[in-house]
Short mmCIF file of C-alpha atoms and ligand atoms in Angstrom, two decimals:
data_model
loop_
_atom_site.label_atom_id
_atom_site.label_comp_id
_atom_site.label_asym_id
_atom_site.label_seq_id
_atom_site.Cartn_x
_atom_site.Cartn_y
_atom_site.Cartn_z
CA MET A 1 0.03 0.05 -0.04
CA GLY A 2 3.04 2.25 -0.07
CA GLY A 3 3.76 2.53 3.63
CA LEU A 4 2.34 4.80 6.17
CA GLU A 5 4.30 7.76 4.67
CA LYS A 6 1.88 7.72 1.91
CA PHE A 7 -0.88 8.62 4.31
CA VAL A 8 0.73 10.93 6.99
CA SER A 9 3.20 13.65 6.56
CA PRO A 10 5.71 14.94 9.24
CA GLY A 11 4.09 17.37 11.65
CA GLN A 12 0.46 16.33 11.02
CA LYS A 13 -1.84 15.47 13.94
CA VAL A 14 -3.07 11.85 13.43
CA LEU A 15 -6.08 10.66 15.34
CA LEU A 16 -6.11 7.01 15.92
CA LYS A 17 -9.83 5.96 16.29
CA PRO A 18 -10.08 2.43 17.79
CA ASP A 19 -13.20 0.64 18.50
CA LEU A 20 -13.55 1.21 22.30
CA MET A 21 -17.20 1.96 22.07
CA PHE A 22 -18.00 -0.61 24.81
CA ASP A 23 -15.98 -0.65 27.72
CA TYR A 24 -14.90 -4.27 27.56
CA PRO A 25 -11.45 -5.08 29.08
CA ALA A 26 -8.52 -5.35 26.91
CA GLY A 27 -8.28 -9.01 25.57
CA SER A 28 -11.91 -9.48 25.22
CA THR A 29 -11.53 -9.33 21.40
CA LEU A 30 -14.62 -7.04 21.35
CA THR A 31 -12.54 -3.87 21.73
CA THR A 32 -9.38 -3.00 19.45
CA ASP A 33 -6.28 -4.44 21.38
CA PRO A 34 -4.19 -1.77 22.88
CA GLU A 35 -1.05 -3.37 21.74
CA PHE A 36 -2.42 -3.18 18.16
CA ILE A 37 -3.13 0.58 18.61
CA ALA A 38 0.39 1.15 20.20
CA ALA A 39 2.02 -0.69 17.42
CA THR A 40 0.16 1.60 14.71
CA ALA A 41 0.91 4.70 16.83
CA ARG A 42 4.72 3.76 16.59
CA LEU A 43 4.92 3.45 12.91
CA ILE A 44 2.98 6.68 12.48
CA ALA A 45 5.25 8.46 14.89
CA ALA A 46 8.16 7.05 12.98
CA ALA A 47 6.61 8.83 9.92
CA GLY A 48 7.01 12.11 11.78
CA ALA A 49 3.40 12.70 12.79
CA HIS A 50 1.93 13.55 16.29
CA VAL A 51 -0.27 10.83 17.19
CA VAL A 52 -3.30 11.06 19.53
CA VAL A 53 -5.74 8.21 20.42
CA GLY A 54 -9.43 8.90 21.09
CA ASP A 55 -12.82 7.30 21.04
CA SER A 56 -16.32 7.69 22.72
CA PRO A 57 -17.86 4.89 24.49
CA PHE A 58 -21.65 4.29 24.61
CA VAL A 59 -21.76 4.98 28.29
CA ILE A 60 -20.42 7.72 30.46
CA HIS A 61 -17.70 7.11 33.05
CA SER A 62 -17.01 9.05 36.29
CA SER A 63 -13.76 10.16 34.73
CA ASP A 64 -12.02 9.87 31.34
CA GLY A 65 -9.12 8.04 33.10
CA GLN A 66 -11.54 5.18 34.24
CA PHE A 67 -12.56 4.49 30.64
CA TRP A 68 -8.97 4.23 29.58
CA ARG A 69 -8.05 1.90 32.45
CA ILE A 70 -10.97 -0.40 31.77
CA THR A 71 -10.16 -0.84 28.10
CA GLY A 72 -6.51 -1.32 28.94
CA MET A 73 -5.25 1.75 26.96
CA ALA A 74 -4.09 3.51 30.14
CA PRO A 75 -0.89 1.51 30.82
CA VAL A 76 -0.09 1.17 27.25
CA ALA A 77 -0.46 4.93 26.55
CA LYS A 78 1.81 5.65 29.47
CA ARG A 79 4.49 3.26 28.48
CA GLU A 80 4.38 4.57 24.75
CA ALA A 81 3.83 8.20 25.71
CA ILE A 82 0.74 8.36 23.58
CA GLU A 83 -1.84 11.30 24.15
CA LEU A 84 -5.27 10.12 25.01
CA VAL A 85 -7.96 12.41 24.19
CA SER A 86 -11.67 12.75 25.22
CA PHE A 87 -14.21 13.16 22.46
CA GLU A 88 -16.71 14.65 25.06
CA MET A 89 -14.49 17.21 26.72
CA ALA A 90 -13.52 18.74 23.33
CA GLY A 91 -16.95 19.57 22.48
CA SER A 92 -18.48 19.10 19.00
CA HIS A 93 -19.15 20.65 15.63
CA ALA A 94 -22.55 20.45 14.06
CA VAL A 95 -22.41 18.88 10.69
CA ALA A 96 -25.48 18.85 8.32
CA ILE A 97 -26.13 16.34 5.97
CA ASP A 98 -29.45 16.84 3.95
CA THR A 99 -31.96 17.68 6.73
CA ARG A 100 -29.99 15.67 9.43
CA VAL A 101 -27.49 17.11 11.80
CA TYR A 102 -24.85 15.30 13.76
CA TYR A 103 -22.57 16.54 16.40
CA ILE A 104 -19.18 15.31 15.67
CA SER A 105 -16.33 15.70 18.17
CA ARG A 106 -14.06 18.54 17.51
CA VAL A 107 -10.99 16.07 18.05
CA VAL A 108 -12.22 14.24 14.99
CA MET A 109 -12.99 17.19 12.95
CA GLU A 110 -9.76 18.95 13.71
CA ALA A 111 -7.36 16.18 13.30
CA ASP A 112 -5.23 16.35 10.06
CA VAL A 113 -5.62 12.57 9.49
CA VAL A 114 -8.01 10.08 10.86
CA VAL A 115 -6.74 6.46 10.89
CA SER A 116 -9.47 3.96 11.80
CA LEU A 117 -8.66 0.91 13.63
CA PRO A 118 -11.84 -1.20 14.07
CA ILE A 119 -11.82 -4.94 15.23
CA LEU A 120 -14.11 -7.36 13.63
CA LYS A 121 -16.81 -8.36 15.81
CA PRO A 122 -20.47 -9.22 15.73
CA ASP A 123 -23.17 -6.46 15.09
CA SER A 124 -26.89 -6.84 15.83
CA ASP A 125 -27.77 -4.97 12.76
CA PHE A 126 -25.26 -5.91 10.05
CA GLY A 127 -23.82 -9.03 11.03
CA PHE A 128 -20.43 -7.54 11.57
CA ALA A 129 -18.98 -4.11 12.64
CA GLY A 130 -16.64 -2.99 10.15
CA GLY A 131 -14.93 0.22 9.07
CA ILE A 132 -17.87 2.32 8.16
CA ARG A 133 -19.63 1.41 11.63
CA ASN A 134 -16.36 2.51 13.51
CA MET A 135 -16.73 6.08 12.68
CA PHE A 136 -19.91 6.06 14.55
CA GLY A 137 -17.97 6.71 17.69
CA ALA A 138 -16.98 10.06 16.24
CA LEU A 139 -20.28 11.19 18.02
CA PRO A 140 -19.49 12.11 21.58
CA GLY A 141 -21.78 10.71 24.59
CA PHE A 142 -25.01 8.88 24.43
CA GLN A 143 -25.82 10.67 21.07
CA LYS A 144 -25.12 7.16 19.59
CA GLY A 145 -27.66 5.53 21.80
CA ARG A 146 -30.24 7.83 21.02
CA LEU A 147 -29.79 7.84 17.23
CA TYR A 148 -29.62 4.05 17.64
CA LYS A 149 -33.06 4.07 19.37
CA LYS A 150 -34.60 6.53 16.88
CA ALA A 151 -33.83 4.40 13.85
CA ALA A 152 -36.77 2.20 13.14
CA ASN A 153 -34.94 -0.44 11.50
CA SER A 154 -31.35 -1.50 10.28
CA ARG A 155 -31.79 0.45 6.92
CA GLU A 156 -32.31 3.57 8.78
CA LEU A 157 -29.51 2.94 11.18
CA ALA A 158 -27.39 2.26 8.17
CA ARG A 159 -28.23 5.72 6.78
CA VAL A 160 -27.04 7.38 10.24
CA LEU A 161 -23.89 5.47 10.13
CA VAL A 162 -22.93 6.15 6.46
CA ASP A 163 -23.86 10.01 7.05
CA VAL A 164 -21.31 10.01 10.03
CA PHE A 165 -18.73 8.13 7.91
CA SER A 166 -19.14 10.46 5.10
CA ALA A 167 -18.41 13.53 7.49
CA VAL A 168 -15.32 11.84 9.00
CA ARG A 169 -13.77 9.70 5.97
CA PRO A 170 -10.62 8.14 7.49
CA ALA A 171 -7.60 8.10 5.30
CA LEU A 172 -6.80 4.64 6.26
CA THR A 173 -8.63 1.77 7.86
CA ILE A 174 -6.61 -1.05 9.69
CA MET A 175 -8.94 -3.73 10.93
CA GLN A 176 -7.86 -6.05 13.68
CA ILE A 177 -9.23 -9.58 13.01
CA PRO A 178 -8.90 -11.79 16.09
CA ALA A 179 -8.87 -15.57 16.02
CA ASN A 180 -11.29 -15.64 18.91
CA ASP A 181 -13.12 -18.97 19.45
CA HIS A 182 -11.74 -20.51 16.35
CA PRO A 183 -11.74 -24.35 16.83
CA ASP A 184 -7.99 -24.70 16.00
CA PRO A 185 -5.99 -22.90 18.76
CA THR A 186 -3.05 -22.74 16.34
CA VAL A 187 -4.93 -20.22 14.04
CA THR A 188 -3.70 -16.53 14.66
CA GLY A 189 -5.64 -13.32 13.96
CA PHE A 190 -4.61 -11.06 11.10
CA VAL A 191 -5.25 -7.45 9.79
CA MET A 192 -6.81 -6.10 6.60
CA ALA A 193 -6.06 -2.57 5.66
CA SER A 194 -7.33 -0.25 2.98
CA ALA A 195 -7.52 3.50 2.07
CA ASP A 196 -11.17 2.64 1.31
CA ALA A 197 -13.19 1.42 4.29
CA VAL A 198 -16.14 0.66 2.12
CA ALA A 199 -14.06 -1.59 -0.15
CA LEU A 200 -12.52 -3.03 3.11
CA ASP A 201 -16.02 -3.86 4.47
CA SER A 202 -17.17 -5.49 1.21
CA VAL A 203 -14.02 -7.84 1.30
CA ILE A 204 -14.87 -8.76 4.90
CA THR A 205 -18.49 -9.25 4.16
CA GLU A 206 -17.49 -11.65 1.08
CA THR A 207 -14.82 -13.34 3.40
CA LEU A 208 -17.64 -14.00 6.01
CA GLY A 209 -19.74 -15.62 3.15
CA MET A 210 -22.46 -12.83 3.13
CA ASN A 211 -23.67 -10.77 0.22
CA PRO A 212 -22.08 -7.29 0.29
CA GLU A 213 -25.18 -5.86 -1.63
CA LYS A 214 -27.22 -7.11 1.35
CA ILE A 215 -25.27 -5.19 3.83
CA HIS A 216 -27.05 -1.83 4.04
CA THR A 217 -23.92 0.16 5.16
CA THR A 218 -21.90 -1.09 2.37
CA ARG A 219 -24.45 -0.57 -0.28
CA LEU A 220 -25.56 2.88 0.88
CA ALA A 221 -21.91 4.09 1.16
CA SER A 222 -21.22 2.65 -2.29
CA ASP A 223 -24.12 4.24 -3.79
CA ALA A 224 -23.18 7.61 -2.15
CA GLY A 225 -19.83 7.24 -4.11
CA LEU A 226 -17.92 6.87 -0.60
CA GLY A 227 -16.10 3.89 -1.74
CA ILE A 228 -16.09 0.73 -3.77
CA GLY A 229 -18.72 -1.63 -2.56
CA TRP A 230 -18.54 -4.46 -5.01
CA ILE A 231 -15.76 -7.03 -4.48
CA GLU A 232 -14.96 -7.52 -8.16
CA ALA A 233 -13.77 -4.10 -8.56
CA VAL A 234 -11.34 -4.33 -5.47
CA ARG A 235 -7.67 -5.27 -5.93
CA ILE A 236 -6.61 -7.67 -3.18
CA GLU A 237 -2.93 -7.80 -2.13
CA GLY A 238 -1.60 -10.39 0.28
CA GLU A 239 -3.14 -13.76 1.12
CA PRO A 240 -5.93 -14.85 -0.96
CA LEU A 241 -9.35 -14.71 0.66
CA ASP A 242 -9.88 -18.38 0.50
CA ALA A 243 -6.85 -18.77 2.77
CA LEU A 244 -8.02 -16.17 5.11
CA ARG A 245 -11.71 -17.50 5.11
CA SER A 246 -10.60 -20.63 7.05
CA ARG A 247 -8.93 -18.34 9.60
CA LEU A 248 -12.14 -16.48 10.59
CA PRO A 249 -14.17 -17.28 13.52
CA LEU A 250 -17.32 -17.41 11.18
CA THR A 251 -20.01 -19.13 13.46
CA SER A 252 -18.91 -17.13 16.54
CA VAL A 253 -19.51 -13.71 14.69
CA ARG A 254 -22.52 -14.45 12.85
CA GLY A 255 -24.21 -16.47 15.77
CA ARG A 256 -23.51 -13.61 18.26
CA ALA A 257 -24.84 -11.20 15.92
CA ALA A 258 -28.13 -12.94 15.70
CA VAL A 259 -28.45 -13.01 19.36
CA LEU A 260 -27.73 -9.36 19.92
CA ARG A 261 -30.21 -8.32 17.34
CA GLY A 262 -32.91 -10.02 19.36
CA ILE A 263 -31.96 -8.17 22.42
CA THR A 264 -31.06 -4.71 21.21
CA ARG A 265 -33.87 -4.34 18.63
CA GLY A 266 -36.39 -5.93 20.98
CA MET A 267 -38.77 -4.74 23.63
CA VAL A 268 -36.13 -3.34 26.11
CA GLU A 269 -35.31 -0.20 24.02
CA PRO A 270 -37.81 2.14 25.63
CA TYR A 271 -36.15 1.42 28.91
CA VAL A 272 -32.68 2.19 27.66
CA TRP A 273 -31.97 5.88 28.45
CA MET A 274 -29.47 8.26 29.93
CA LYS A 275 -30.19 11.90 31.06
CA SER A 276 -28.14 14.68 32.86
CA ARG A 277 -29.40 17.08 35.47
CA VAL A 278 -27.67 20.09 37.20
CA ASP A 279 -27.13 20.01 40.91
CA GLU A 280 -28.00 23.41 42.04
CA GLU A 281 -26.21 22.98 45.33
CA LEU A 282 -22.99 22.36 43.81
CA CYS A 283 -23.19 24.74 40.76
CA ASP A 284 -21.35 27.89 41.08
CA GLY A 285 -22.65 29.63 37.85
CA CYS A 286 -19.44 29.64 36.18
CA GLY A 287 -21.08 29.05 32.68
CA ALA A 288 -18.43 26.53 31.35
CA CYS A 289 -20.92 24.05 30.57
CA VAL A 290 -23.25 26.47 28.79
CA SER A 291 -20.47 27.64 26.58
CA PHE A 292 -19.48 24.01 25.58
CA CYS A 293 -23.25 22.95 24.88
CA PRO A 294 -23.54 22.65 21.19
CA THR A 295 -27.51 22.94 21.06
CA ASN A 296 -28.15 25.59 23.56
CA ALA A 297 -29.88 22.96 25.71
CA LEU A 298 -27.90 24.10 28.64
CA ARG A 299 -28.91 27.79 29.36
CA PHE A 300 -29.36 30.38 32.14
CA GLU A 301 -32.85 31.23 32.25
CA ARG A 302 -33.62 34.84 33.26
CA GLY A 303 -32.39 35.71 36.82
CA SER A 304 -31.08 32.37 37.51
CA SER A 305 -27.44 31.83 38.40
CA CYS A 306 -27.68 27.96 37.75
CA PRO A 307 -28.17 26.61 34.31
CA THR A 308 -31.13 24.41 33.47
CA ILE A 309 -31.42 21.78 30.67
CA LYS A 310 -34.01 21.67 27.92
CA ALA A 311 -34.39 18.09 27.45
CA ASP A 312 -35.83 18.46 23.96
CA LEU A 313 -32.75 20.01 22.72
CA CYS A 314 -30.25 17.93 24.60
CA ILE A 315 -28.38 15.53 22.35
CA HIS A 316 -26.54 13.76 25.39
CA CYS A 317 -23.08 14.52 24.17
CA TRP A 318 -21.87 15.14 27.83
CA ALA A 319 -19.88 18.29 26.87
CA GLY A 320 -21.29 20.02 29.93
CA TYR A 321 -20.77 17.18 32.19
CA THR A 322 -17.04 16.67 31.32
CA ASN A 323 -16.34 20.32 31.43
CA CYS A 324 -18.00 21.31 34.67
CA PRO A 325 -15.09 22.20 37.18
CA VAL A 326 -17.06 21.12 40.23
CA GLU A 327 -18.91 18.12 39.03
CA ALA A 328 -22.37 19.78 39.49
CA ILE A 329 -23.70 17.88 36.46
CA HIS A 330 -24.87 14.38 37.17
CA ILE A 331 -25.80 11.66 34.50
CA GLU A 332 -28.40 9.34 35.43
CA GLN A 333 -28.82 5.88 33.26
CA SER A 334 -31.55 3.26 33.40
CA LYS A 335 -30.80 -0.30 34.46
CA TRP A 336 -31.05 -1.44 30.71
CA THR A 337 -28.57 1.10 29.62
CA ARG A 338 -26.14 -0.16 32.10
CA ARG A 339 -26.85 -3.82 31.08
CA LEU A 340 -26.56 -3.31 27.45
CA PHE A 341 -23.70 -0.75 27.08
CA CYS A 342 -21.78 -1.04 30.12
CA GLN A 343 -19.78 -4.03 30.55
CA SER A 344 -17.58 -3.02 33.58
CA ALA A 345 -18.92 -3.47 37.01
CA ALA A 346 -16.36 -0.71 37.94
CA ASN A 347 -18.42 1.84 36.22
CA PRO A 348 -20.27 3.68 39.09
CA VAL A 349 -22.17 6.13 37.27
S1 LIG B 401 -27.15 19.65 27.90
FE1 LIG B 401 -26.01 20.41 25.98
S2 LIG B 401 -23.80 19.76 26.71
FE2 LIG B 401 -25.32 18.73 27.99
S3 LIG B 401 -25.41 16.71 27.03
FE3 LIG B 401 -27.30 18.05 26.39
S4 LIG B 401 -26.49 18.80 24.40
FE4 LIG B 401 -24.69 17.99 25.48
S1 LIG B 402 -20.04 24.21 34.48
FE1 LIG B 402 -20.83 23.42 36.49
S2 LIG B 402 -20.46 25.04 37.92
FE2 LIG B 402 -20.30 25.84 35.91
S3 LIG B 402 -22.51 26.63 35.46
FE3 LIG B 402 -22.27 24.74 34.53
S4 LIG B 402 -23.07 23.34 36.21
FE4 LIG B 402 -22.54 25.28 37.01
#
């Protein structure tokens, strides 16, 4: 593919966007492995760029440090001197696509180059989570959960994912494919990489034995001209697909996806919610949260020294929460939210 120098230049700020959307611990093979992230960071730093690593989990943590500790990134980042960035704390830019508006983290929008590092894993709507879906994490906070719930079906959800992907467009996608649950313990994982995440997803789809044209995200992105969605037009270097196919944990990926679909698109969705509130006793009226709120949901009503939240305007980005210096904003989540999105018993929120 021409080496990393083809994608990054000296002095550029490069954001590595792994898949840490769920706070599974490192080694679970459901989040990008911190050592894989570190290895990529080393190569990009060697090309002269400044590397930062960031992602936004579905659920909020009592501190950013807790999220990085749970996912195993904290010790690796310390060892490698990698800067970890919070998508929530940075605030967001509003991006309009047709009549739809998305609030994308400033960290993502202001990076010179975005390198996406997804991990192949089950997905309840599309069978697998690939390169297109990984950019969903560019939306800070529980905005993701809100949009997920609002989408009536997989096709509508695919529209949202492709919208966000189109706004971010990583320069390079390197997918970690773990050998988890493979019946042969000697089989190792591998990586697939492409400058075209749509092409990468179509190759993964084919390798998994699915029809790329039936995967809504791949088809919509391809139709929108965001990449190549049909495998016949993709030039594949490295090992032939047939050799790789036998190294994929096929039944595991597809079987789990079916189970997850039943749970997440089922009757529990109305009970999946998060919301924030301002603690008037703690608030000192500094206004930091108001200045970070992208939708004007947080505002000082006339004569009040403590802001209130207009629920109908709130997109759950948690910018106010992460920027309040005295922790006067609290976030509440339902039991089902914790159950579906929070894998760590250590999350006290
Ligand atoms: S009140 Fe504003 S800053 Fe807070 S979560 Fe809602 S939209 Fe984001
Ligand atoms: S940032 Fe915190 S202390 Fe400042 S106005 Fe907002 S809630 Fe109050």
